CSV table of C-alpha atoms in Angstrom, one decimal:
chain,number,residue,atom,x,y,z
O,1,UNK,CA,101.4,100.5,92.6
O,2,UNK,CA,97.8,101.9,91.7
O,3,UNK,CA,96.6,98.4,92.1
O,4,UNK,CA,97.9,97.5,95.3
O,5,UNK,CA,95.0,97.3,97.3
O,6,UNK,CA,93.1,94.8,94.9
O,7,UNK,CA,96.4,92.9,95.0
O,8,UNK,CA,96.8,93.2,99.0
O,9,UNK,CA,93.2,91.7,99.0
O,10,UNK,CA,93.4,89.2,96.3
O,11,UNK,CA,96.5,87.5,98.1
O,12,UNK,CA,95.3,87.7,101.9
O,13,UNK,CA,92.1,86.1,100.4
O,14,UNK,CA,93.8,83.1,99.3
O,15,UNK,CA,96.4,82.9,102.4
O,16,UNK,CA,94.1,80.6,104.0
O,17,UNK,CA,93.3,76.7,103.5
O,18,UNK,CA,90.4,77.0,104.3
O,19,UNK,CA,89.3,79.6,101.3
O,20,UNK,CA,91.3,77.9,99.1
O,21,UNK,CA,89.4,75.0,99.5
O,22,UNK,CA,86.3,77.2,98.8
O,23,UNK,CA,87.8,78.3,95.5
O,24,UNK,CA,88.7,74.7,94.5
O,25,UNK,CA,85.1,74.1,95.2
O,26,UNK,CA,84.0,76.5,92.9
O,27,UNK,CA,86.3,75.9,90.1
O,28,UNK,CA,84.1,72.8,90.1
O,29,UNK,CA,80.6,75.1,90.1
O,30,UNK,CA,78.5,77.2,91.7
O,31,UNK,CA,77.6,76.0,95.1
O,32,UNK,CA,75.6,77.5,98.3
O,33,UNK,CA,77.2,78.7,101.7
O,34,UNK,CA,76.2,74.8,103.3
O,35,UNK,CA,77.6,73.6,100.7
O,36,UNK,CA,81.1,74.9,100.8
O,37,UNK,CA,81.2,75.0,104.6
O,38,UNK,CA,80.3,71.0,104.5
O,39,UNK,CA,83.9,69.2,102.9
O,40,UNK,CA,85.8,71.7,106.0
O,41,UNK,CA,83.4,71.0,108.2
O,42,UNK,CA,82.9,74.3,108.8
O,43,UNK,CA,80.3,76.2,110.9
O,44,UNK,CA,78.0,78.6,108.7
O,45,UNK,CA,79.4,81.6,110.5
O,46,UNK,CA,82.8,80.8,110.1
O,47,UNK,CA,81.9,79.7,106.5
O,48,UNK,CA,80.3,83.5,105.8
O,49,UNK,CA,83.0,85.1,107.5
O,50,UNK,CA,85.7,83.2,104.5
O,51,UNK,CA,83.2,84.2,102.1
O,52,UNK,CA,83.2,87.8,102.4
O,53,UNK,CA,86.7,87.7,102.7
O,54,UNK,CA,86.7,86.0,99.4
O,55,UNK,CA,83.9,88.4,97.7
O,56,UNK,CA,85.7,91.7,98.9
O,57,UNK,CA,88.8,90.3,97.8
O,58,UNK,CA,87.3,89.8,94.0
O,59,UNK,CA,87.7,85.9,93.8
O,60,UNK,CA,83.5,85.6,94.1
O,61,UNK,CA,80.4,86.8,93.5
O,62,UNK,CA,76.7,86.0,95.2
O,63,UNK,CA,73.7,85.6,94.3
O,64,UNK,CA,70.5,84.9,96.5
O,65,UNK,CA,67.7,83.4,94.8
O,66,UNK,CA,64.9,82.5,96.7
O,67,UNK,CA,66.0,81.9,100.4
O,68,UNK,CA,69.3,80.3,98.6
O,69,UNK,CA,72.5,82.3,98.5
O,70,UNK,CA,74.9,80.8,95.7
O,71,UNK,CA,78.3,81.4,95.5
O,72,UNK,CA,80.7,81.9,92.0
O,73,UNK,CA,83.7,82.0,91.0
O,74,UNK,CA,84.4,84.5,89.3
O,75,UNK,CA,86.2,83.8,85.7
O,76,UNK,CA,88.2,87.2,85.7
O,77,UNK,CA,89.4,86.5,89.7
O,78,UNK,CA,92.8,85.4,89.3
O,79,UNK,CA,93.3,87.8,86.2
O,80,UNK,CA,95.5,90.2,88.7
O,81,UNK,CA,97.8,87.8,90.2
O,82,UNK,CA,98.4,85.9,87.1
O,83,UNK,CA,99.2,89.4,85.4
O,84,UNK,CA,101.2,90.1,88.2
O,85,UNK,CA,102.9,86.9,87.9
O,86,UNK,CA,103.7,87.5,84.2
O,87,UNK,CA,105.5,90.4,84.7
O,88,UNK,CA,107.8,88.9,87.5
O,89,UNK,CA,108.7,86.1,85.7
O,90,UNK,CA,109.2,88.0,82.3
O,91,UNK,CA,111.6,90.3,84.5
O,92,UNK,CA,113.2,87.2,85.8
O,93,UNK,CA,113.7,85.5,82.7
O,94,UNK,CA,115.1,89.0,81.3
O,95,UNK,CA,117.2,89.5,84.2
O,96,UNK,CA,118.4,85.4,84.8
O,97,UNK,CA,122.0,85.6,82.6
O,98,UNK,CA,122.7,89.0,84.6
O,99,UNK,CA,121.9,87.3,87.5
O,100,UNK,CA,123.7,84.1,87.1
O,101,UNK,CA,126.6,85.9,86.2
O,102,UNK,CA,126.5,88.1,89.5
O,103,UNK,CA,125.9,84.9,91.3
O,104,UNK,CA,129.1,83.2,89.7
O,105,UNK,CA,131.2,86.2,90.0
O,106,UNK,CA,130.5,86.8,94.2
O,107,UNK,CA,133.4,84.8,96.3
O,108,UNK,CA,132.5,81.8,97.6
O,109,UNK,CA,131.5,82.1,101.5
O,110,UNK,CA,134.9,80.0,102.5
O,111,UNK,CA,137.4,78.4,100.8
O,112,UNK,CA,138.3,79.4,97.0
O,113,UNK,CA,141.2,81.9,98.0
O,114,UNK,CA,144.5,81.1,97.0
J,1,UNK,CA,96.0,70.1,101.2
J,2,UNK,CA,99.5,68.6,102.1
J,3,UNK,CA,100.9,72.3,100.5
J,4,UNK,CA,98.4,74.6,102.6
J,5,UNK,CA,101.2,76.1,104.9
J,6,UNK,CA,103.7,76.8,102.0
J,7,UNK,CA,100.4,78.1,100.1
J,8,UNK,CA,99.6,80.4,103.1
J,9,UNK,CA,103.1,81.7,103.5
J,10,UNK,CA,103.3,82.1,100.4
J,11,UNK,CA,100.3,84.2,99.4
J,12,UNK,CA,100.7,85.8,102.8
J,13,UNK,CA,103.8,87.2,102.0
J,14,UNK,CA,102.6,88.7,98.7
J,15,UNK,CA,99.7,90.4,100.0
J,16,UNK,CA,101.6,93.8,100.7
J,17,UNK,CA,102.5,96.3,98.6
J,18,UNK,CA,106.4,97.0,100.2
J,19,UNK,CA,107.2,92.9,99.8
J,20,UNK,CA,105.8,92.6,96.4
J,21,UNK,CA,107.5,95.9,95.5
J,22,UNK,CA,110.7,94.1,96.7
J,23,UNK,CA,109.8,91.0,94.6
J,24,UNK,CA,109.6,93.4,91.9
J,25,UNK,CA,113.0,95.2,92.8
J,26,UNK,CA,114.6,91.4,93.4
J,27,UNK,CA,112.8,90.2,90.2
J,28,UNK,CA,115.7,93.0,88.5
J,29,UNK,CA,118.4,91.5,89.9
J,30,UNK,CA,120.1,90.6,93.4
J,31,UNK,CA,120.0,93.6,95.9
J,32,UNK,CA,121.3,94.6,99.6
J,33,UNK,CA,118.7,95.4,102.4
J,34,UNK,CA,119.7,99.0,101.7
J,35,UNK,CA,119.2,99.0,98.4
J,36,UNK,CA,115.4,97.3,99.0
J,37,UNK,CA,114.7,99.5,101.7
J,38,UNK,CA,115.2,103.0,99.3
J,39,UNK,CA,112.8,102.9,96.8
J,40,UNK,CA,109.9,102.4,99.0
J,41,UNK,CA,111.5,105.0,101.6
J,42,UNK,CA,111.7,102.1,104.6
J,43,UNK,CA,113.5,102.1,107.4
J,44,UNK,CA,116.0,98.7,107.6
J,45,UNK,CA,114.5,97.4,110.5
J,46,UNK,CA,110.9,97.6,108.8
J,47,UNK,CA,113.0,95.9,105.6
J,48,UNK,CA,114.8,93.4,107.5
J,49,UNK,CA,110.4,92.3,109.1
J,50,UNK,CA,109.6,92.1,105.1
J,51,UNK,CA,112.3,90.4,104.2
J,52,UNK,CA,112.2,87.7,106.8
J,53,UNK,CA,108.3,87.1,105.8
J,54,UNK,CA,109.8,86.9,102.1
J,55,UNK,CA,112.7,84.7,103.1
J,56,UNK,CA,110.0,82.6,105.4
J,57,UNK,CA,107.3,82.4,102.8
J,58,UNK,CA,110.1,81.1,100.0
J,59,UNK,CA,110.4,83.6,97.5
J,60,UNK,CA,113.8,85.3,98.9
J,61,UNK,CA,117.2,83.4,99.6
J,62,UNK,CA,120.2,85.5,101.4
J,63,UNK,CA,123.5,85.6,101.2
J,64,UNK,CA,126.4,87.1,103.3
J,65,UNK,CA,129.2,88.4,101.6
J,66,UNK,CA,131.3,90.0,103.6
J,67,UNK,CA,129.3,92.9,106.0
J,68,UNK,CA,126.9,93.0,103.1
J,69,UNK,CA,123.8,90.7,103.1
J,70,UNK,CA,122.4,89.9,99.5
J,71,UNK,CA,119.1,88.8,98.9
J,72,UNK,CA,117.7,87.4,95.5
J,73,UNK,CA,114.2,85.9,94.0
J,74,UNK,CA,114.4,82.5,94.2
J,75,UNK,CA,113.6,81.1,90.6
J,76,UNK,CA,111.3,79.0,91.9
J,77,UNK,CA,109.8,80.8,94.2
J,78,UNK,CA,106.5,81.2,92.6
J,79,UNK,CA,105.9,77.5,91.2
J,80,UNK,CA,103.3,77.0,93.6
J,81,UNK,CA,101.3,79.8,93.2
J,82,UNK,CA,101.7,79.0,89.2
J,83,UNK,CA,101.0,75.5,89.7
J,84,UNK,CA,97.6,76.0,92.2
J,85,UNK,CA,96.6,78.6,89.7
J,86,UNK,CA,96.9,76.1,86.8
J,87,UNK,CA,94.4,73.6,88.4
J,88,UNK,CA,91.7,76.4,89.3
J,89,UNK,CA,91.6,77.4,85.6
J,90,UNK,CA,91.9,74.1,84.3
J,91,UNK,CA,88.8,73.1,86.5
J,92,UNK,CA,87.5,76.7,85.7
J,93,UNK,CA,87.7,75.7,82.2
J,94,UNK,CA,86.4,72.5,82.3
J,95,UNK,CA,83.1,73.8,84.3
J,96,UNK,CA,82.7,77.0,82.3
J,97,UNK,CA,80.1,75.3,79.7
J,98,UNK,CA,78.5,73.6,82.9
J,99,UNK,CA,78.3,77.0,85.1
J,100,UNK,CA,76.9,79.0,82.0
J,101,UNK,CA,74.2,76.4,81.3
J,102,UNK,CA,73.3,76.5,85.4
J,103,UNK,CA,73.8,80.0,85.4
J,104,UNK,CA,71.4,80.5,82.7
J,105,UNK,CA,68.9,78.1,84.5
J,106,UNK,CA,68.6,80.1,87.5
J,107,UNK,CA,65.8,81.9,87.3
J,108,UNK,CA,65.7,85.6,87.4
J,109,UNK,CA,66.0,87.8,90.6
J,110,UNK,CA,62.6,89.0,90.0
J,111,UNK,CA,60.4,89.0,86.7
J,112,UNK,CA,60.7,86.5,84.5
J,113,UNK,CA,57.3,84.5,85.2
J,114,UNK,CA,54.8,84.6,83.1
């Protein structure tokens, strides 16, 4: 549970189309804040706002060079969620015989009496 | 963008600690709203919220047996997360040489000229 905020953050980032579309973006490359507002047609503000969301949430980074802010992805973002991921599925794979046997053995909801 | 509302539910519903700790509990085996509510100390009414969000986003199913409501991880419940995840690092990988090479063309917040 220690990393629950990160997590919290990580996930509510991505909840959106919107920033998703941002990320897809920049799985592709680096790109500015016009850039990645452009394919939503997003206002700038609105684009920014998505964007810090995104940065506190771990999924990029900025840069500014010159009057030019450019957005990354960064390579480590998804690190948490796929670990996360990993260890549900391992636990569900561990747990699927148990499970499918509990599943078999509960009474059907009508029917199947004798 | 067809899957963006599925996506958002999704991610939305994962994006706080007492779901995912349920996940976690449900990723164990097939559990009662009791029995979700204890670990994390919740009251059932605060369960039942999560668990609708859970049940809503796709990643619980419910049964009723008897006076006693079951829920379980649906197997598939985190395919789409996998799946969007796949196609980020596959992009991420294809871009990685490309992004280093821009990366290292940007010139240098400050220094760097001769």
């Amino acid at each position: 549970m220690q990393d629950a905020q990160p997590l919290d953050r990580l996930f509510l980032a991505l909840a959106d189309p919107g920033r998703r579309g941002m990320v897809e973006q920049l799985s592709r490359g680096p790109a500015s804040v016009k850039e990645l507002a452009r394919p939503a047609a997003m206002r700038l503000p609105s684009a920014l706002k998505h964007l810090k969301v995104l940065e506190d949430g771990g999924v990029v980074a900025s840069r500014k060079v010159g009057r030019t802010r450019t957005y990354v992805l960064r390579p480590e973002a998804l690190a948490p969620m796929r670990e996360w991921m990993r260890e549900r599925e391992a636990a569900l794979d561990a747990a699927f015989d148990r499970l499918a046997l509990a599943m078999a053995e509960m009474p059907e909801e009508e029917g199947n009496q004798r």
